[in-house]
Structures are given as C-alpha cells and as structure tokens.
Amino acid sequence: MTIEEKSTAYHARGCNCCQSVLCTLGEYTALPEATAIALGCGFGGGMLSGNVCGAVTGAMMALGAACTAGADPAAEKPKGTRLCKELQKRFQAQFGSMLCAEILQANGHAICDRCIAFAAGAAEELIRENK
C-alpha cells in the first residue's frame, strides 16, 4: 500500500484530515496511532473553523516530529521552518490555497482525499530527504 493509499484509508475509517496524515506518517514520527489520533482531533476542518487544512497541519506536525529532535528548539527551528514552508509551498501550488474553507468552496468534500494523499506524500518525501 502506498503512503497515499494508507492516508486515505485512515480517512475512510473516520479520521479527520489531520489525523489521517499524522497516523500515516507514524513510522517516521514514532507516535503511537492513538496519540496521533488524540493530537489531531481538533485540527480537522481547518481547526474546526475552515482555516488551514488539517492535512497540512498533520503533515507539519509529522515533519517536526520526524526531522527535529526537540532537544534544542533554537538550533532546530531553522530546519523545521524550512521544511514546513516547503510543504506549504507545494500544497498551495497543488490546490491554490491552504485554507480548508476555500478548498471546499471550490471543490466540495470530494477533494479531501486528494489533499490528504498529497500532504502525506509530500511530507514523506521531505522526511526522507531531511531525516
């Protein structure tokens, strides 16, 4: 199963966009599935308010967990920031926005699986390149 298929399978199980991406990338973050689900519960639907897409926030959490050690925030901040900005750039280029409400208004809920799969795949690529 590809990373994209795995991420949409989580969504089909009832996970929100953030949870789907964060759970999918668990092999890189070492977060237990239950922890990823708990952490991501308030980030679906653009933080429950149409703001930044949950797939993006889940991917950004995974990038931080997988690519920084968390031991020295000041030293690790530039790397984490660079990776997250690159993810945002790719997502924005693909979907025209990072805002859940704008993406849904233009495409309807059918787009969610594409957003989830894209964010998970892009994050995995960045993790593999920067681990």
PDB file of C-alpha atoms in Angstrom:
ATOM      1  CA  MET A   1       0.000   0.000   0.000  1.00  0.00           C
ATOM      2  CA  THR A   2       1.377   3.412  -0.949  1.00  0.00           C
ATOM      3  CA  ILE A   3       1.571   6.259   1.528  1.00  0.00           C
ATOM      4  CA  GLU A   4      -1.251   7.957  -0.360  1.00  0.00           C
ATOM      5  CA  GLU A   5      -3.478   4.859  -0.144  1.00  0.00           C
ATOM      6  CA  LYS A   6      -2.675   4.420   3.525  1.00  0.00           C
ATOM      7  CA  SER A   7      -3.619   8.032   4.282  1.00  0.00           C
ATOM      8  CA  THR A   8      -6.980   7.819   2.529  1.00  0.00           C
ATOM      9  CA  ALA A   9      -7.698   4.506   4.283  1.00  0.00           C
ATOM     10  CA  TYR A  10      -7.393   6.326   7.621  1.00  0.00           C
ATOM     11  CA  HIS A  11      -9.837   8.928   6.323  1.00  0.00           C
ATOM     12  CA  ALA A  12     -12.278   6.203   5.267  1.00  0.00           C
ATOM     13  CA  ARG A  13     -12.056   4.816   8.824  1.00  0.00           C
ATOM     14  CA  GLY A  14     -13.362   8.104  10.187  1.00  0.00           C
ATOM     15  CA  CYS A  15     -10.176  10.031  10.917  1.00  0.00           C
ATOM     16  CA  ASN A  16     -10.172  13.709  10.037  1.00  0.00           C
ATOM     17  CA  CYS A  17      -7.622  15.086   7.571  1.00  0.00           C
ATOM     18  CA  CYS A  18      -5.005  15.904  10.207  1.00  0.00           C
ATOM     19  CA  GLN A  19      -5.360  12.553  11.963  1.00  0.00           C
ATOM     20  CA  SER A  20      -5.174  10.710   8.636  1.00  0.00           C
ATOM     21  CA  VAL A  21      -1.855  12.302   7.685  1.00  0.00           C
ATOM     22  CA  LEU A  22      -0.333  12.139  11.163  1.00  0.00           C
ATOM     23  CA  CYS A  23      -1.256   8.453  11.602  1.00  0.00           C
ATOM     24  CA  THR A  24       0.027   7.589   8.144  1.00  0.00           C
ATOM     25  CA  LEU A  25       3.432   9.080   8.912  1.00  0.00           C
ATOM     26  CA  GLY A  26       3.714   7.285  12.253  1.00  0.00           C
ATOM     27  CA  GLU A  27       6.552   5.114  11.008  1.00  0.00           C
ATOM     28  CA  TYR A  28       8.649   8.278  10.741  1.00  0.00           C
ATOM     29  CA  THR A  29       7.425  10.096  13.855  1.00  0.00           C
ATOM     30  CA  ALA A  30       7.321   7.153  16.291  1.00  0.00           C
ATOM     31  CA  LEU A  31       3.968   8.476  17.528  1.00  0.00           C
ATOM     32  CA  PRO A  32       1.610   5.677  18.548  1.00  0.00           C
ATOM     33  CA  GLU A  33      -1.577   5.691  16.471  1.00  0.00           C
ATOM     34  CA  ALA A  34      -3.761   6.511  19.486  1.00  0.00           C
ATOM     35  CA  THR A  35      -1.553   9.507  20.306  1.00  0.00           C
ATOM     36  CA  ALA A  36      -1.684  10.785  16.725  1.00  0.00           C
ATOM     37  CA  ILE A  37      -5.469  10.468  16.725  1.00  0.00           C
ATOM     38  CA  ALA A  38      -5.733  12.306  20.043  1.00  0.00           C
ATOM     39  CA  LEU A  39      -3.350  15.099  18.974  1.00  0.00           C
ATOM     40  CA  GLY A  40      -5.126  15.656  15.682  1.00  0.00           C
ATOM     41  CA  CYS A  41      -8.712  15.659  16.941  1.00  0.00           C
ATOM     42  CA  GLY A  42      -9.143  19.435  16.892  1.00  0.00           C
ATOM     43  CA  PHE A  43      -7.380  20.109  13.604  1.00  0.00           C
ATOM     44  CA  GLY A  44      -9.878  18.664  11.103  1.00  0.00           C
ATOM     45  CA  GLY A  45     -11.943  21.071   9.051  1.00  0.00           C
ATOM     46  CA  GLY A  46      -9.220  23.682   9.226  1.00  0.00           C
ATOM     47  CA  MET A  47      -9.018  23.704  13.020  1.00  0.00           C
ATOM     48  CA  LEU A  48     -12.802  23.216  13.084  1.00  0.00           C
ATOM     49  CA  SER A  49     -13.236  26.664  11.533  1.00  0.00           C
ATOM     50  CA  GLY A  50     -12.236  26.497   7.859  1.00  0.00           C
ATOM     51  CA  ASN A  51      -8.708  27.765   8.444  1.00  0.00           C
ATOM     52  CA  VAL A  52      -5.504  25.887   7.472  1.00  0.00           C
ATOM     53  CA  CYS A  53      -6.346  22.455   6.058  1.00  0.00           C
ATOM     54  CA  GLY A  54      -5.917  19.635   8.564  1.00  0.00           C
ATOM     55  CA  ALA A  55      -3.873  17.663   6.044  1.00  0.00           C
ATOM     56  CA  VAL A  56      -1.323  20.484   6.085  1.00  0.00           C
ATOM     57  CA  THR A  57      -1.240  20.754   9.881  1.00  0.00           C
ATOM     58  CA  GLY A  58      -0.861  16.982  10.243  1.00  0.00           C
ATOM     59  CA  ALA A  59       1.979  16.955   7.734  1.00  0.00           C
ATOM     60  CA  MET A  60       3.696  19.844   9.520  1.00  0.00           C
ATOM     61  CA  MET A  61       3.425  18.063  12.876  1.00  0.00           C
ATOM     62  CA  ALA A  62       4.932  14.957  11.305  1.00  0.00           C
ATOM     63  CA  LEU A  63       7.793  16.951   9.778  1.00  0.00           C
ATOM     64  CA  GLY A  64       8.656  18.426  13.161  1.00  0.00           C
ATOM     65  CA  ALA A  65       8.465  15.084  14.935  1.00  0.00           C
ATOM     66  CA  ALA A  66      10.444  13.210  12.296  1.00  0.00           C
ATOM     67  CA  CYS A  67      13.095  15.754  11.335  1.00  0.00           C
ATOM     68  CA  THR A  68      13.930  17.510  14.589  1.00  0.00           C
ATOM     69  CA  ALA A  69      14.950  16.018  17.912  1.00  0.00           C
ATOM     70  CA  GLY A  70      13.166  18.542  20.104  1.00  0.00           C
ATOM     71  CA  ALA A  71      16.237  18.896  22.295  1.00  0.00           C
ATOM     72  CA  ASP A  72      17.356  22.354  21.170  1.00  0.00           C
ATOM     73  CA  PRO A  73      14.443  24.399  19.819  1.00  0.00           C
ATOM     74  CA  ALA A  74      16.560  27.431  18.902  1.00  0.00           C
ATOM     75  CA  ALA A  75      19.023  25.374  16.876  1.00  0.00           C
ATOM     76  CA  GLU A  76      16.343  23.208  15.238  1.00  0.00           C
ATOM     77  CA  LYS A  77      13.899  25.990  14.403  1.00  0.00           C
ATOM     78  CA  PRO A  78      15.504  26.935  11.040  1.00  0.00           C
ATOM     79  CA  LYS A  79      15.318  23.364   9.742  1.00  0.00           C
ATOM     80  CA  GLY A  80      11.753  22.848  10.925  1.00  0.00           C
ATOM     81  CA  THR A  81      10.677  26.183   9.487  1.00  0.00           C
ATOM     82  CA  ARG A  82      12.318  25.460   6.124  1.00  0.00           C
ATOM     83  CA  LEU A  83      10.639  22.055   5.817  1.00  0.00           C
ATOM     84  CA  CYS A  84       7.215  23.347   6.836  1.00  0.00           C
ATOM     85  CA  LYS A  85       7.418  26.296   4.443  1.00  0.00           C
ATOM     86  CA  GLU A  86       8.385  23.930   1.617  1.00  0.00           C
ATOM     87  CA  LEU A  87       5.406  21.709   2.396  1.00  0.00           C
ATOM     88  CA  GLN A  88       3.112  24.753   2.435  1.00  0.00           C
ATOM     89  CA  LYS A  89       4.514  25.938  -0.900  1.00  0.00           C
ATOM     90  CA  ARG A  90       3.893  22.554  -2.535  1.00  0.00           C
ATOM     91  CA  PHE A  91       0.375  22.261  -1.136  1.00  0.00           C
ATOM     92  CA  GLN A  92      -0.522  25.818  -2.172  1.00  0.00           C
ATOM     93  CA  ALA A  93       0.786  25.159  -5.694  1.00  0.00           C
ATOM     94  CA  GLN A  94      -1.270  21.976  -5.947  1.00  0.00           C
ATOM     95  CA  PHE A  95      -4.582  23.234  -4.527  1.00  0.00           C
ATOM     96  CA  GLY A  96      -4.427  27.026  -4.875  1.00  0.00           C
ATOM     97  CA  SER A  97      -4.947  27.592  -1.158  1.00  0.00           C
ATOM     98  CA  MET A  98      -4.148  26.111   2.241  1.00  0.00           C
ATOM     99  CA  LEU A  99      -7.470  27.226   3.703  1.00  0.00           C
ATOM    100  CA  CYS A 100      -9.995  24.443   4.166  1.00  0.00           C
ATOM    101  CA  ALA A 101     -12.992  26.697   3.513  1.00  0.00           C
ATOM    102  CA  GLU A 102     -11.563  27.965   0.208  1.00  0.00           C
ATOM    103  CA  ILE A 103     -10.589  24.482  -0.978  1.00  0.00           C
ATOM    104  CA  LEU A 104     -14.017  23.071  -0.091  1.00  0.00           C
ATOM    105  CA  GLN A 105     -15.894  26.003  -1.620  1.00  0.00           C
ATOM    106  CA  ALA A 106     -14.142  25.450  -4.944  1.00  0.00           C
ATOM    107  CA  ASN A 107     -14.227  21.634  -4.949  1.00  0.00           C
ATOM    108  CA  GLY A 108     -16.580  20.193  -2.334  1.00  0.00           C
ATOM    109  CA  HIS A 109     -15.678  17.473   0.161  1.00  0.00           C
ATOM    110  CA  ALA A 110     -14.608  15.081  -2.610  1.00  0.00           C
ATOM    111  CA  ILE A 111     -11.260  16.932  -2.655  1.00  0.00           C
ATOM    112  CA  CYS A 112     -10.363  15.908   0.909  1.00  0.00           C
ATOM    113  CA  ASP A 113      -8.856  12.546  -0.048  1.00  0.00           C
ATOM    114  CA  ARG A 114      -6.676  14.269  -2.651  1.00  0.00           C
ATOM    115  CA  CYS A 115      -5.494  16.815  -0.072  1.00  0.00           C
ATOM    116  CA  ILE A 116      -4.738  14.076   2.456  1.00  0.00           C
ATOM    117  CA  ALA A 117      -2.870  11.907  -0.047  1.00  0.00           C
ATOM    118  CA  PHE A 118      -0.874  14.850  -1.384  1.00  0.00           C
ATOM    119  CA  ALA A 119       0.106  16.160   2.048  1.00  0.00           C
ATOM    120  CA  ALA A 120       1.146  12.708   3.273  1.00  0.00           C
ATOM    121  CA  GLY A 121       3.178  12.039   0.129  1.00  0.00           C
ATOM    122  CA  ALA A 122       4.871  15.445   0.159  1.00  0.00           C
ATOM    123  CA  ALA A 123       5.711  15.144   3.855  1.00  0.00           C
ATOM    124  CA  GLU A 124       7.126  11.653   3.380  1.00  0.00           C
ATOM    125  CA  GLU A 125       9.329  12.926   0.563  1.00  0.00           C
ATOM    126  CA  LEU A 126      10.618  15.806   2.702  1.00  0.00           C
ATOM    127  CA  ILE A 127      11.211  13.498   5.667  1.00  0.00           C
ATOM    128  CA  ARG A 128      13.196  11.030   3.568  1.00  0.00           C
ATOM    129  CA  GLU A 129      15.301  13.847   2.129  1.00  0.00           C
ATOM    130  CA  ASN A 130      15.957  15.515   5.504  1.00  0.00           C
ATOM    131  CA  LYS A 131      15.974  12.858   8.218  1.00  0.00           C
TER     132      LYS A 131
END
